[in-house]
XYZ file of C-alpha atoms in Angstrom:
422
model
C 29.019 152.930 74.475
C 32.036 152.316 72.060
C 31.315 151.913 68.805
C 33.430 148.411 67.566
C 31.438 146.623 64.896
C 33.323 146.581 61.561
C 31.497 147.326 58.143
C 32.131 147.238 54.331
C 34.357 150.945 54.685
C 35.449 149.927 58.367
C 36.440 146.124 57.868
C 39.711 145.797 60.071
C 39.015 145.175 64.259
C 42.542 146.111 64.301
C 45.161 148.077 62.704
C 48.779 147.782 63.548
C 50.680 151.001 62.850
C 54.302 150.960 62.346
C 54.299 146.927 62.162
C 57.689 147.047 61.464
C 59.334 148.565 63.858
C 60.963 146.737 66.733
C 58.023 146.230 68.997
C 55.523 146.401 66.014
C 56.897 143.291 64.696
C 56.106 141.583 68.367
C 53.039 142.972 68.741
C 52.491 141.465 65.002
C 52.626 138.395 66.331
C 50.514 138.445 69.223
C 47.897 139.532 67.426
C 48.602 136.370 64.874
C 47.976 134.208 68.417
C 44.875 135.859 69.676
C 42.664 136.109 66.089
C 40.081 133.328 67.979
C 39.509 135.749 70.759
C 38.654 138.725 68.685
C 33.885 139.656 68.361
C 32.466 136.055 67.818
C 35.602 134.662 67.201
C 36.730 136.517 64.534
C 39.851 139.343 63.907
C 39.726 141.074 61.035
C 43.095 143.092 60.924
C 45.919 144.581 58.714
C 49.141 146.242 59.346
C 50.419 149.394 58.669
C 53.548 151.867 58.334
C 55.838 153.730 55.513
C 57.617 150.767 53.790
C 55.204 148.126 52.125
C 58.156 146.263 51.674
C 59.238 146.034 55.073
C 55.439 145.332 56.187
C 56.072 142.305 54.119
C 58.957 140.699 55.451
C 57.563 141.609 58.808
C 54.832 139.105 57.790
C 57.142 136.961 56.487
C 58.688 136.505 59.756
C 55.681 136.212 61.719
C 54.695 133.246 59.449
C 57.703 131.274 60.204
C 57.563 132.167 63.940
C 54.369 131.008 64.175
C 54.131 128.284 61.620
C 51.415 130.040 59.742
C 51.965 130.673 56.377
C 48.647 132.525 55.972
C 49.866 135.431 57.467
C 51.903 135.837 54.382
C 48.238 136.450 52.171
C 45.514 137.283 54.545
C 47.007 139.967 56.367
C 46.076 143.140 54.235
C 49.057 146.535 54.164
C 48.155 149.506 54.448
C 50.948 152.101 53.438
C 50.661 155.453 55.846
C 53.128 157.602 57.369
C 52.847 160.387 60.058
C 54.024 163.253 57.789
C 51.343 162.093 55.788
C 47.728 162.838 57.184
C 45.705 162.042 54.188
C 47.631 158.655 54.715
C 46.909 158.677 58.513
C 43.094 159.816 57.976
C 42.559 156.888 54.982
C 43.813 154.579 57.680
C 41.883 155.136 60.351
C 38.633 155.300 58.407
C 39.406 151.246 57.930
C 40.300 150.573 61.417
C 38.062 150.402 64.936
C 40.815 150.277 66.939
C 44.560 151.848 66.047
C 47.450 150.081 67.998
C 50.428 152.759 67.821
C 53.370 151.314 68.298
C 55.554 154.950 66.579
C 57.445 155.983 68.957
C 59.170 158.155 70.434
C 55.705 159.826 70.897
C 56.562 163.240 71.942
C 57.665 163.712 68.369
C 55.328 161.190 66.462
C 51.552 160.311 68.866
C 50.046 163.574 67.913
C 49.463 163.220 64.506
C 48.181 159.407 64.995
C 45.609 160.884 67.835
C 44.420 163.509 65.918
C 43.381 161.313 62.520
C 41.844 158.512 64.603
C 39.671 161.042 66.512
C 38.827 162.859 63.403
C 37.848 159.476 61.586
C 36.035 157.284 64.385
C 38.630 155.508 65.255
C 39.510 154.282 68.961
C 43.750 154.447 69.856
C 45.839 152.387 71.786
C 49.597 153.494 72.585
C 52.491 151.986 74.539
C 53.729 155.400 75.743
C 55.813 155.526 78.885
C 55.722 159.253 78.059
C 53.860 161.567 80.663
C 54.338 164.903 79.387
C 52.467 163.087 75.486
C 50.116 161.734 77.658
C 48.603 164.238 79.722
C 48.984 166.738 76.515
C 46.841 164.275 74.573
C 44.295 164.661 77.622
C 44.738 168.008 77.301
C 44.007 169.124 73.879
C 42.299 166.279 73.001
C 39.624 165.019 75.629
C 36.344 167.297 74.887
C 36.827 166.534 71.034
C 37.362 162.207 71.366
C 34.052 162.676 73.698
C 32.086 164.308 71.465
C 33.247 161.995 69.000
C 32.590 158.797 70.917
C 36.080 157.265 70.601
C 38.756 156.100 73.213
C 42.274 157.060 73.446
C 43.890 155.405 75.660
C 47.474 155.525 76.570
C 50.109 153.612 77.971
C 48.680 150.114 77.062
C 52.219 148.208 77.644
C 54.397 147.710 80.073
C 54.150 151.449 81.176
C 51.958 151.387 82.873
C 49.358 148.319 82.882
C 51.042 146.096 85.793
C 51.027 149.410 87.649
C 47.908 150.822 86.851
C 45.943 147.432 87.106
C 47.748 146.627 90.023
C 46.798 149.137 91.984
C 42.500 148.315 91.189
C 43.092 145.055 92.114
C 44.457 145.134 94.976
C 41.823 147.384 96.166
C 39.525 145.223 94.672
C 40.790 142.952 97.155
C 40.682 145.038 100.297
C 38.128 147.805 99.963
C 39.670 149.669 102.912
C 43.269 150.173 101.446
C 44.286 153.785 101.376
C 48.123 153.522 100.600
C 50.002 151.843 98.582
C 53.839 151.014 97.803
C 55.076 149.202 94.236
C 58.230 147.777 93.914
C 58.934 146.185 90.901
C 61.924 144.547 89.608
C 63.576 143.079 86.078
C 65.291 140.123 85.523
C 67.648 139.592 82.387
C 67.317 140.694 78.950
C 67.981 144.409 77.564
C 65.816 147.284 76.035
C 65.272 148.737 72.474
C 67.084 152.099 72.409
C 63.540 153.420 71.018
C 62.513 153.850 75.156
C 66.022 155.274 75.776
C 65.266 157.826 73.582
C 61.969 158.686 75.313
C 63.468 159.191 78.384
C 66.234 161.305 77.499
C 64.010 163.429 76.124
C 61.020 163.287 78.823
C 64.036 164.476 81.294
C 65.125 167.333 79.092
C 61.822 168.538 78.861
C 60.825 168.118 82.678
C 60.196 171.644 83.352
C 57.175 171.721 80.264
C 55.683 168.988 81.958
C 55.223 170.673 85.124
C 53.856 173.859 82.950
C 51.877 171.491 81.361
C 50.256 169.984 84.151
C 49.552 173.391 85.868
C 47.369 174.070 83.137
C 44.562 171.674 84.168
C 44.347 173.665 87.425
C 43.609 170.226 89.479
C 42.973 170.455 93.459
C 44.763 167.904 95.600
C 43.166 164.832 95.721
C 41.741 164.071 99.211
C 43.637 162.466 101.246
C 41.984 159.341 103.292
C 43.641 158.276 106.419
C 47.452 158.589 107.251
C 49.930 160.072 104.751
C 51.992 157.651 102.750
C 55.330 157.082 104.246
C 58.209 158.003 101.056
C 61.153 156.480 101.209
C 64.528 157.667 100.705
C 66.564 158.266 97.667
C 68.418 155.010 97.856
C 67.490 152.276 100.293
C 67.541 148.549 100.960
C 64.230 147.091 100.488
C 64.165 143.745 102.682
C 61.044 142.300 100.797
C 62.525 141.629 97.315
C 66.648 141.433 99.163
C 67.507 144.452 96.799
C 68.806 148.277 96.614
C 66.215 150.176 95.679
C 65.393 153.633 94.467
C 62.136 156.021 93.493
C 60.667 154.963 90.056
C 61.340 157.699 87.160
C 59.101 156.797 84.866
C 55.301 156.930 84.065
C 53.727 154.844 86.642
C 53.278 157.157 88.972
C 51.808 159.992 86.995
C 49.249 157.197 85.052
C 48.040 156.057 88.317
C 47.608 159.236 89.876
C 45.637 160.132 86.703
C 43.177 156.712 87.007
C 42.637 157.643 91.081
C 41.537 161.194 89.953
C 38.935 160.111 87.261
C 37.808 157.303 89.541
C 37.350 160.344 92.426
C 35.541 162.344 89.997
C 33.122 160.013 88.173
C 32.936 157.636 90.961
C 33.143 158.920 94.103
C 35.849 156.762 95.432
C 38.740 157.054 98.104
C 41.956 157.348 96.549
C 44.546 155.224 97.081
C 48.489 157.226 97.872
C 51.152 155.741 95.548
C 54.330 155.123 95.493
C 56.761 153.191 93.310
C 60.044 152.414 93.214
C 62.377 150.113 91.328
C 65.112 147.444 92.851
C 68.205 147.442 91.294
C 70.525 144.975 92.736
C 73.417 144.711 95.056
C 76.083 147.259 95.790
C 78.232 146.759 92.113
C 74.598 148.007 90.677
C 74.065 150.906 92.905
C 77.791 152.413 92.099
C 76.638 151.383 88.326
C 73.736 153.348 88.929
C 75.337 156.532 90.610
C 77.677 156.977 88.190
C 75.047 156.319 84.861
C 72.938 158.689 86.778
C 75.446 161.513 87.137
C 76.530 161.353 83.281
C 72.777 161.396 81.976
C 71.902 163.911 84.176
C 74.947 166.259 83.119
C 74.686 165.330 79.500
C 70.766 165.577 79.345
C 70.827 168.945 79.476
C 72.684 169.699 76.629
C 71.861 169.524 72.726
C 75.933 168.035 72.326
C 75.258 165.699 75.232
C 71.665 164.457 74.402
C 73.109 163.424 70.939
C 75.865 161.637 72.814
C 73.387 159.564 75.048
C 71.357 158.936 71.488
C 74.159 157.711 69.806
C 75.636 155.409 72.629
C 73.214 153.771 74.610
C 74.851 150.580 75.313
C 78.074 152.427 76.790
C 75.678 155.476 79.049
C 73.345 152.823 80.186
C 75.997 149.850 81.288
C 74.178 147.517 78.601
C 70.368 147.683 79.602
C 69.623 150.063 76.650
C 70.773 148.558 73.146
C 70.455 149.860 69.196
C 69.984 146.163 68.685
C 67.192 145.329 71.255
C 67.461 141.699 72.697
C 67.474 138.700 70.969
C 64.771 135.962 71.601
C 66.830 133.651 73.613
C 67.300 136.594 76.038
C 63.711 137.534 76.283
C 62.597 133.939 77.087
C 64.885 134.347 79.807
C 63.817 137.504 81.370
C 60.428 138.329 83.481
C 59.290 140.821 85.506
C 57.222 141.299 89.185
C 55.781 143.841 91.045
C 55.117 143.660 94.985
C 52.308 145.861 95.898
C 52.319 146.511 100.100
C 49.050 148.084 100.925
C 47.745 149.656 104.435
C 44.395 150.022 105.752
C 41.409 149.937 107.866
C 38.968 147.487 108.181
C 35.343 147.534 107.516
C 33.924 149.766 110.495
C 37.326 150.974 111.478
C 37.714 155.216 110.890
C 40.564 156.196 109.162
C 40.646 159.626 110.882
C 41.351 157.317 114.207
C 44.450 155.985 114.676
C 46.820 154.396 112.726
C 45.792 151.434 109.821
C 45.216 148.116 111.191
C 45.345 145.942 107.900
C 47.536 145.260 105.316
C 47.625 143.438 102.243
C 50.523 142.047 99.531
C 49.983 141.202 96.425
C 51.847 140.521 92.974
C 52.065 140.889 89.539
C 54.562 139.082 87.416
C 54.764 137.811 83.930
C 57.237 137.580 81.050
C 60.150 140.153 79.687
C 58.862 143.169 80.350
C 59.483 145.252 76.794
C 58.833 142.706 73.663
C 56.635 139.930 75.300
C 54.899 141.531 78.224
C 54.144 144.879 76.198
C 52.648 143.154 72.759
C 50.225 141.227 75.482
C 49.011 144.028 77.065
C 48.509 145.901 73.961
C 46.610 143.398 72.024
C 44.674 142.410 75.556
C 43.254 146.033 76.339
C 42.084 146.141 72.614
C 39.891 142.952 72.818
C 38.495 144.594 75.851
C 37.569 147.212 73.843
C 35.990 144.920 71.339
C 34.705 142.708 73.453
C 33.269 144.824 76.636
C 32.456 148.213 75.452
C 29.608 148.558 77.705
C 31.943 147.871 80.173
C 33.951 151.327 79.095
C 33.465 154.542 80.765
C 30.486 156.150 79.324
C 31.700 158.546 77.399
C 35.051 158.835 74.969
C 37.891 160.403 75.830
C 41.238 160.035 76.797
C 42.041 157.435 79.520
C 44.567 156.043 81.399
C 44.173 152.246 81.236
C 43.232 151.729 84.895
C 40.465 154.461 83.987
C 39.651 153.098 80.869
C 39.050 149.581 82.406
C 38.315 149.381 85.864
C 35.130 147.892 84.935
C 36.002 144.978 82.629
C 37.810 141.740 83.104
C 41.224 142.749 81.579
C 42.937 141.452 84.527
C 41.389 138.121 83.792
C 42.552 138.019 80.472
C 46.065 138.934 81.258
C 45.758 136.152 83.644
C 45.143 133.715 81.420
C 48.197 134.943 78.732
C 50.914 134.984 81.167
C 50.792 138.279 83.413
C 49.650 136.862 86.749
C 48.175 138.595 89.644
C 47.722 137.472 92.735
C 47.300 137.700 96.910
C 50.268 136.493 98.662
């Protein structure tokens, strides 16, 4: 079981490192909201990154967002930087649970995952990264076992909705054996911190596959008929959009929680697939031509720095240096549509086609700066709150791995990230 109790050289429930970046400073605040649901009603936490200075004003502003002008005297600093590991290693010694928020991680997780498995301490990341990921599984499962502690990645918006998603709509019809997500944005803009990530995730495509060869997995089994995939670009008639295949994590994450939950479980795996709407026509020739310019620029050092150093212009405005503003998050949200298939109880799925479906949703907030920070902070109260309800064992998870067993669904329910059968 996960060790979470704090002492007089462990006293923070929670650390927050890089506070003051652009999603640290939201996930800042969330924290400030949740302190009552933290063991017996308590948080103990503190904040962390390279500037003290900035930690401050980061504190500063979460006091007048909030109206509490504690914040400003009871949240401890902790100075620590990634090229630092004494720093990093003094850190997590204080902390049960590290929330990450440095990113991009390709170039910045490792360090953080290696000091809080060295020091005791359990790790939480946002990463929509697959090839960090499933290198942190990798080269860094046996050790956080032996150890006792839990890494576990992509905690935000990639890939919770997804990854949660998926259990509970099994959860909701045992017999489902395929599964397709399509999940859609409404308003608001993204940090150029994930724009980064991707450019660099695409670059680097071919190491993931050499990457993932390396765990020498067999095909998981396949239970009933094959998942139809759709095309490249298609009109999806249930959410009135275009649509096309989902690039980023989701897919991998949840292919990673259906494997575990084969292995140590013993349980059918549900066929994935995800894909992301994108609008009407104008946003489809939007989208041909964006995706023609990153992918010839992508592959060059002179053209990578040229996507880094314009988002706004490569991206058609959904990527931004400046991130959006709060007026344009509170007018944003998100949804997914899951559209299961499969047999009912007594029905066998090597006869004939499925005879049941299922639909179900999950929606919430904007996806990157309210969404995320919820998530986050959510999945490490589970930690503190259920850790019998963990896996057995550390180790790195994926979150639907992680917490199949616990109510996180329920308490993203009751903060704003809704599922539901429709």
């Amino acid at each position: 079981m996960a060790r979470v109790e704090t002492s007089s050289s462990r006293p923070y429930h929670l650390v927050i490192f890089g506070a003051s970046g652009f999603t640290g400073q939201f996930v800042v605040e969330e924290v400030a909201r949740t302190v009552s649901e933290g063991p017996k009603g308590n948080l103990k936490w503190a904040v962390a990154g390279r500037s003290k200075q900035k930690l401050e004003k980061v504190l500063e502003q979460a006091a007048g967002v909030l109206g509490k002008p504690e914040l400003r005297s009871e949240v401890d600093i902790i100075v620590a930087d990634v090229e630092e590991p004494d720093s990093l290693a003094a850190m997590c010694k204080q902390a049960v649970v590290v929330l990450n928020c440095v990113g991009p991680y390709r170039f910045y997780g490792e360090p953080m995952v290696k000091a809080c498995v060295e020091n005791g301490a359990h790790h939480i990341d946002i990463s929509g990264e697959p090839q960090f990921l499933e290198s942190m599984q990798l080269n860094y499962n046996s050790q956080a076992a032996d150890k006792g502690v839990y890494i576990i990645g992509s905690c935000g918006f990639d890939s919770i909705p997804a990854d949660m998603g998926v259990l509970y709509t099994r959860d909701q019809f045992k017999g489902m054996h395929t599964l397709t997500c399509t999940k859609h944005t409404d308003g608001g803009c993204i940090h150029d911190g994930t724009w980064q990530s991707a450019i660099y995730g695409f670059s680097d495509s071919q190491k993931l596959q050499s990457l993932r060869r390396k765990f020498n997995h067999k095909p998981l089994p396949t239970v009933g008929s094959k998942l139809r995939r759709r095309g490249t670009l298609f009109f999806s008639n249930e959410i009135q959009q275009y649509t096309v295949p989902f690039m980023g994590s989701d897919p991998s994450v949840v292919k990673r929680t259906q494997r575990f939950l084969v292995d140590e479980h013993q349980a059918n795996p549900v066929q994935y697939g995800a894909y992301a709407g994108i609008g009407g026509i104008s946003n489809v020739i939007k989208l041909m031509f964006a995706g023609m310019m990153f992918w010839l620029l992508v592959k060059f050092s002179f053209g990578r720095n040229l996507l880094i150093k314009h988002p706004e212009f490569f991206s058609f405005g959904l990527f931004s240096k400046a991130g959006p503003t709060r007026k344009q998050m509170e007018a944003s949200s998100f949804q997914f549509a899951f559209y299961g298939e499969g047999y009912t109880e007594g029905q066998d799925p090597s006869q004939g086609k499925p005879n049941a479906k299922i639909r179900t949703l999950v929606q919430g907030p904007e996806c990157g700066y309210v969404a995320t920070p919820i998530a986050m902070v959510q999945a490490a109260l589970t930690i503190l709150n259920e850790p019998a309800a963990l896996p057995k064992t550390g180790g790195v998870y994926t979150p639907g791995a992680a917490f199949a067993k616990t109510t996180l669904t329920d308490r993203l329910n009751k903060h704003g990230i809704q599922f539901s059968v429709v």
